[in-house]
CSV table of C-alpha atoms in Angstrom, one decimal:
chain,number,residue,atom,x,y,z
A,1,UNK,CA,-16.9,16.5,-14.8
A,2,UNK,CA,-18.0,17.3,-11.2
A,3,UNK,CA,-15.7,19.5,-9.0
A,4,UNK,CA,-16.2,21.3,-5.7
A,5,UNK,CA,-14.1,23.9,-3.9
A,6,UNK,CA,-12.4,23.3,-0.6
A,7,UNK,CA,-9.8,25.6,1.0
A,8,UNK,CA,-9.8,27.6,-2.3
A,9,UNK,CA,-8.7,24.5,-4.2
A,10,UNK,CA,-10.7,22.8,-7.0
A,11,UNK,CA,-11.2,19.1,-6.2
A,12,UNK,CA,-12.6,16.3,-8.3
A,13,UNK,CA,-15.2,13.8,-7.2
A,14,UNK,CA,-17.5,11.1,-8.7
A,15,UNK,CA,-21.0,10.2,-7.7
A,16,UNK,CA,-22.4,6.7,-8.7
A,17,UNK,CA,-25.5,4.7,-8.1
A,18,UNK,CA,-28.9,5.3,-6.6
A,19,UNK,CA,-29.2,8.4,-4.4
A,20,UNK,CA,-31.9,6.6,-2.3
A,21,UNK,CA,-29.3,4.0,-1.1
A,22,UNK,CA,-26.8,4.5,1.8
A,23,UNK,CA,-23.9,6.6,0.8
A,24,UNK,CA,-20.4,5.1,0.7
A,25,UNK,CA,-17.3,7.2,0.2
A,26,UNK,CA,-14.2,5.6,-1.1
A,27,UNK,CA,-10.9,7.3,-0.1
A,28,UNK,CA,-7.8,6.8,-2.3
A,29,UNK,CA,-4.5,5.4,-1.6
A,30,UNK,CA,-1.6,7.8,-2.1
A,31,UNK,CA,-0.9,7.2,-5.8
A,32,UNK,CA,-4.5,6.3,-6.7
A,33,UNK,CA,-7.2,8.3,-8.4
A,34,UNK,CA,-10.9,7.8,-8.6
A,35,UNK,CA,-10.5,5.5,-11.6
A,36,UNK,CA,-8.5,3.0,-9.5
A,37,UNK,CA,-11.7,1.8,-7.9
A,38,UNK,CA,-13.1,0.6,-11.2
A,39,UNK,CA,-13.0,-3.1,-10.3
A,40,UNK,CA,-15.0,-2.6,-7.2
A,41,UNK,CA,-17.8,-0.5,-8.6
A,42,UNK,CA,-19.9,-3.3,-10.2
A,43,UNK,CA,-20.1,-5.0,-6.8
A,44,UNK,CA,-20.8,-1.8,-4.8
A,45,UNK,CA,-23.2,0.3,-6.8
A,46,UNK,CA,-26.2,-2.2,-6.4
A,47,UNK,CA,-26.0,-1.6,-2.6
A,48,UNK,CA,-24.7,2.0,-2.2
A,49,UNK,CA,-24.6,5.5,-3.6
A,50,UNK,CA,-20.9,5.4,-4.2
A,51,UNK,CA,-18.8,8.6,-3.9
A,52,UNK,CA,-15.2,8.9,-4.9
A,53,UNK,CA,-12.8,11.8,-4.3
A,54,UNK,CA,-9.4,12.8,-5.6
A,55,UNK,CA,-7.7,14.4,-2.6
A,56,UNK,CA,-5.7,17.6,-3.0
A,57,UNK,CA,-2.6,16.4,-4.8
A,58,UNK,CA,-4.2,13.5,-6.7
A,59,UNK,CA,-5.7,12.7,-10.0
A,60,UNK,CA,-7.8,15.5,-11.5
A,61,UNK,CA,-7.7,17.6,-8.3
A,62,UNK,CA,-5.6,20.7,-7.7
A,63,UNK,CA,-1.9,20.1,-6.7
A,64,UNK,CA,-0.8,23.4,-5.0
A,65,UNK,CA,2.9,23.8,-4.2
A,66,UNK,CA,3.4,23.2,-0.5
A,67,UNK,CA,5.8,21.5,1.9
A,68,UNK,CA,3.2,18.8,2.5
A,69,UNK,CA,-0.5,18.1,2.4
A,70,UNK,CA,-1.9,17.7,5.9
A,71,UNK,CA,-4.1,14.7,6.6
A,72,UNK,CA,-6.4,16.7,8.9
A,73,UNK,CA,-7.0,19.2,6.0
A,74,UNK,CA,-7.9,16.3,3.7
A,75,UNK,CA,-10.4,15.1,6.2
A,76,UNK,CA,-12.0,18.5,6.4
A,77,UNK,CA,-12.3,18.5,2.6
A,78,UNK,CA,-14.3,15.3,2.8
A,79,UNK,CA,-16.8,17.1,5.1
A,80,UNK,CA,-16.9,20.0,2.6
A,81,UNK,CA,-17.9,17.5,-0.2
A,82,UNK,CA,-20.6,16.0,2.0
A,83,UNK,CA,-21.9,19.6,2.7
A,84,UNK,CA,-22.1,20.3,-1.0
A,85,UNK,CA,-23.9,17.1,-1.8
A,86,UNK,CA,-26.2,17.6,1.3
A,87,UNK,CA,-25.3,14.3,2.7
A,88,UNK,CA,-25.6,14.1,6.5
A,89,UNK,CA,-24.0,10.7,7.2
A,90,UNK,CA,-21.8,8.4,5.1
A,91,UNK,CA,-20.0,5.1,5.3
A,92,UNK,CA,-16.3,5.7,4.7
A,93,UNK,CA,-13.9,3.1,3.3
A,94,UNK,CA,-10.3,4.3,3.1
A,95,UNK,CA,-7.5,2.4,1.6
A,96,UNK,CA,-3.9,3.0,2.8
A,97,UNK,CA,-3.4,6.8,2.6
A,98,UNK,CA,-7.2,7.1,2.5
A,99,UNK,CA,-7.5,5.0,5.6
A,100,UNK,CA,-5.3,7.5,7.5
A,101,UNK,CA,-7.5,10.4,6.2
A,102,UNK,CA,-10.5,8.4,7.3
A,103,UNK,CA,-9.2,8.1,10.9
A,104,UNK,CA,-8.8,11.9,11.0
A,105,UNK,CA,-12.3,12.3,9.5
A,106,UNK,CA,-13.7,10.0,12.2
A,107,UNK,CA,-12.0,12.1,14.9
A,108,UNK,CA,-12.9,15.6,13.4
A,109,UNK,CA,-16.4,14.9,12.1
A,110,UNK,CA,-17.8,12.0,14.1
A,111,UNK,CA,-21.5,12.9,13.6
A,112,UNK,CA,-21.0,12.6,9.8
A,113,UNK,CA,-19.9,8.9,10.0
A,114,UNK,CA,-22.1,5.8,9.8
A,115,UNK,CA,-19.6,3.1,9.6
A,116,UNK,CA,-15.8,3.1,9.1
A,117,UNK,CA,-13.7,0.7,7.0
A,118,UNK,CA,-9.9,1.0,7.3
A,119,UNK,CA,-8.1,-1.1,4.7
A,120,UNK,CA,-4.4,-1.7,4.4
A,121,UNK,CA,-3.5,1.3,6.5
A,122,UNK,CA,-1.4,2.7,9.3
A,123,UNK,CA,-2.1,3.7,12.9
A,124,UNK,CA,1.1,5.7,12.9
A,125,UNK,CA,4.1,6.4,10.7
A,126,UNK,CA,6.7,4.3,12.4
A,127,UNK,CA,10.4,4.2,11.6
A,128,UNK,CA,9.9,1.4,9.0
A,129,UNK,CA,7.4,3.5,7.1
A,130,UNK,CA,9.7,6.5,7.2
A,131,UNK,CA,12.5,4.4,5.8
A,132,UNK,CA,10.3,3.0,3.0
A,133,UNK,CA,9.3,6.5,2.0
A,134,UNK,CA,12.9,7.7,2.0
A,135,UNK,CA,14.0,4.7,-0.1
A,136,UNK,CA,11.3,5.4,-2.6
A,137,UNK,CA,12.4,9.0,-2.9
A,138,UNK,CA,16.0,7.9,-3.2
A,139,UNK,CA,15.1,5.4,-6.0
A,140,UNK,CA,13.4,8.2,-7.9
A,141,UNK,CA,16.5,10.4,-7.6
A,142,UNK,CA,18.9,7.6,-8.6
A,143,UNK,CA,16.9,6.0,-11.4
A,144,UNK,CA,13.8,8.0,-12.1
A,145,UNK,CA,10.4,6.4,-12.7
A,146,UNK,CA,11.6,3.0,-13.8
A,147,UNK,CA,13.6,2.4,-10.7
A,148,UNK,CA,10.9,3.8,-8.4
A,149,UNK,CA,8.3,1.6,-10.1
A,150,UNK,CA,10.4,-1.6,-9.9
A,151,UNK,CA,11.3,-0.8,-6.3
A,152,UNK,CA,7.7,-0.5,-5.3
A,153,UNK,CA,6.4,-3.7,-6.8
A,154,UNK,CA,7.3,-6.0,-3.9
A,155,UNK,CA,5.9,-3.6,-1.3
A,156,UNK,CA,2.6,-3.3,-3.1
A,157,UNK,CA,1.8,-6.8,-4.3
A,158,UNK,CA,1.9,-10.3,-3.1
A,159,UNK,CA,4.0,-13.1,-4.6
A,160,UNK,CA,0.8,-14.7,-5.8
A,161,UNK,CA,-0.3,-11.6,-7.7
A,162,UNK,CA,3.1,-11.0,-9.3
A,163,UNK,CA,3.4,-14.6,-10.4
A,164,UNK,CA,-0.1,-14.9,-11.8
A,165,UNK,CA,-0.9,-11.4,-13.1
A,166,UNK,CA,2.1,-10.5,-15.2
A,167,UNK,CA,-0.2,-9.3,-18.0
A,168,UNK,CA,-1.5,-6.5,-15.8
A,169,UNK,CA,2.0,-5.0,-15.1
A,170,UNK,CA,2.4,-3.0,-18.4
A,171,UNK,CA,-1.0,-1.2,-17.7
A,172,UNK,CA,0.0,-0.7,-14.0
A,173,UNK,CA,3.3,0.8,-15.2
A,174,UNK,CA,1.5,3.1,-17.5
A,175,UNK,CA,-0.8,4.3,-14.8
A,176,UNK,CA,2.1,4.8,-12.4
A,177,UNK,CA,4.0,6.8,-14.9
A,178,UNK,CA,1.1,9.3,-15.1
A,179,UNK,CA,1.2,10.1,-11.4
A,180,UNK,CA,2.5,13.6,-10.4
A,181,UNK,CA,5.5,12.6,-8.4
A,182,UNK,CA,6.2,16.0,-6.7
A,183,UNK,CA,2.5,16.1,-5.5
A,184,UNK,CA,2.9,12.5,-4.3
A,185,UNK,CA,5.9,13.5,-2.3
A,186,UNK,CA,3.9,16.2,-0.6
A,187,UNK,CA,1.2,13.6,0.2
A,188,UNK,CA,3.9,11.3,1.6
A,189,UNK,CA,5.4,14.0,3.8
A,190,UNK,CA,2.0,14.5,5.3
A,191,UNK,CA,1.9,10.8,6.1
A,192,UNK,CA,5.1,11.1,8.1
A,193,UNK,CA,3.3,13.2,10.6
A,194,UNK,CA,0.5,10.6,11.2
A,195,UNK,CA,0.1,9.2,14.7
A,196,UNK,CA,-3.4,8.4,15.7
A,197,UNK,CA,-2.4,6.3,18.7
A,198,UNK,CA,-3.2,9.0,21.3
A,199,UNK,CA,-6.8,9.3,20.2
A,200,UNK,CA,-7.9,6.0,18.5
A,201,UNK,CA,-9.8,5.1,21.7
A,202,UNK,CA,-12.0,8.2,21.2
A,203,UNK,CA,-13.4,7.0,17.9
A,204,UNK,CA,-16.9,5.9,18.7
A,205,UNK,CA,-18.0,4.2,15.4
A,206,UNK,CA,-18.5,0.6,14.3
A,207,UNK,CA,-15.2,-0.1,12.5
A,208,UNK,CA,-13.9,-2.8,10.2
A,209,UNK,CA,-10.1,-3.2,9.8
A,210,UNK,CA,-9.0,-5.1,6.7
A,211,UNK,CA,-5.5,-6.2,5.9
A,212,UNK,CA,-3.9,-8.6,3.4
A,213,UNK,CA,-2.2,-11.4,5.2
A,214,UNK,CA,1.1,-10.8,3.2
A,215,UNK,CA,0.9,-7.0,3.2
A,216,UNK,CA,4.5,-5.8,3.5
A,217,UNK,CA,3.8,-2.0,3.3
A,218,UNK,CA,1.2,-1.7,6.0
A,219,UNK,CA,1.7,-5.0,7.8
A,220,UNK,CA,-0.6,-6.8,10.2
A,221,UNK,CA,0.8,-5.3,13.4
A,222,UNK,CA,-0.5,-1.9,12.3
A,223,UNK,CA,-4.0,-3.2,11.7
A,224,UNK,CA,-3.9,-5.1,15.0
A,225,UNK,CA,-3.0,-1.8,16.7
A,226,UNK,CA,-6.0,-0.2,15.1
A,227,UNK,CA,-8.3,-3.0,16.1
A,228,UNK,CA,-7.0,-3.1,19.7
A,229,UNK,CA,-7.4,0.6,20.3
A,230,UNK,CA,-10.6,1.5,18.4
A,231,UNK,CA,-13.4,0.5,20.8
A,232,UNK,CA,-15.9,-0.9,18.3
A,233,UNK,CA,-13.5,-2.5,15.8
A,234,UNK,CA,-13.1,-5.9,14.3
A,235,UNK,CA,-10.3,-7.2,12.2
A,236,UNK,CA,-10.4,-9.2,8.9
A,237,UNK,CA,-7.5,-10.7,7.1
A,238,UNK,CA,-7.6,-11.5,3.4
A,239,UNK,CA,-5.5,-14.5,2.4
A,240,UNK,CA,-2.8,-14.4,-0.2
A,241,UNK,CA,-3.1,-10.6,-0.6
A,242,UNK,CA,-0.6,-7.8,-0.4
A,243,UNK,CA,-1.2,-4.1,0.0
A,244,UNK,CA,-3.1,-3.2,-3.2
A,245,UNK,CA,-6.3,-4.8,-2.2
A,246,UNK,CA,-8.4,-2.9,-4.8
A,247,UNK,CA,-6.4,-4.8,-7.5
A,248,UNK,CA,-5.5,-8.1,-5.9
A,249,UNK,CA,-8.9,-8.9,-4.3
A,250,UNK,CA,-11.5,-6.4,-5.5
A,251,UNK,CA,-14.5,-8.8,-5.1
A,252,UNK,CA,-13.5,-9.9,-1.6
A,253,UNK,CA,-12.9,-6.3,-0.6
A,254,UNK,CA,-16.2,-5.2,-2.0
A,255,UNK,CA,-18.0,-8.1,-0.3
A,256,UNK,CA,-16.4,-7.2,3.1
A,257,UNK,CA,-17.5,-3.6,2.7
A,258,UNK,CA,-21.1,-4.5,1.7
A,259,UNK,CA,-21.5,-7.2,4.4
A,260,UNK,CA,-20.3,-4.7,7.0
A,261,UNK,CA,-22.0,-1.4,5.9
A,262,UNK,CA,-24.8,-2.5,3.5
């Protein structure tokens, strides 16, 4: 399995598709790993060289003990991966947590970016987001994984998904149970420091903002704020979708990425 080293940590990545095609890097949500993008890959690999990365604290990557994992450090790790693979520029699609890292990457490494896709993400960690994070932590303390999982479902998924995809829930529960919760908490504490509002207008890259119309976790007003402040941004809403776009609408999400960056 492929690994690279960044900041003295061993990080996992995947590399799919034709190396002669444009590079597309997919950046994970907070509890995701590279495997979570599986439903999108068949739609993306015909058009892109698709790269995936487990951030520090995720999946098969290192999970060092720390107070928190800094978003700007994660963005620098993305640049380190590109250096190792000798890729000059890349299209970046970040979902949720990955969208926040992508904003920092666009700020810190603007010459490495072709096009930017920010999906179901935050411009800043506002009081609502801080309270959600606190409630999730309290749920884990009070009832462990089961309560935390059940508390999270309405934040992550739309009513349509929960009413039509019940058969998926046991598998989603199994995947969620395997997540390293202490490392996830370190990732979450890094999110609480996120506020891109002072510098969004400095991002000089064609940008697509995608949000589910019924996303409760990273709601429309956050995407609208991104679209209003990033100079070359457009906003796309996906109907009947909640937060977990990679599971609720993988084909629509892949189509939007391909149409914009392909």
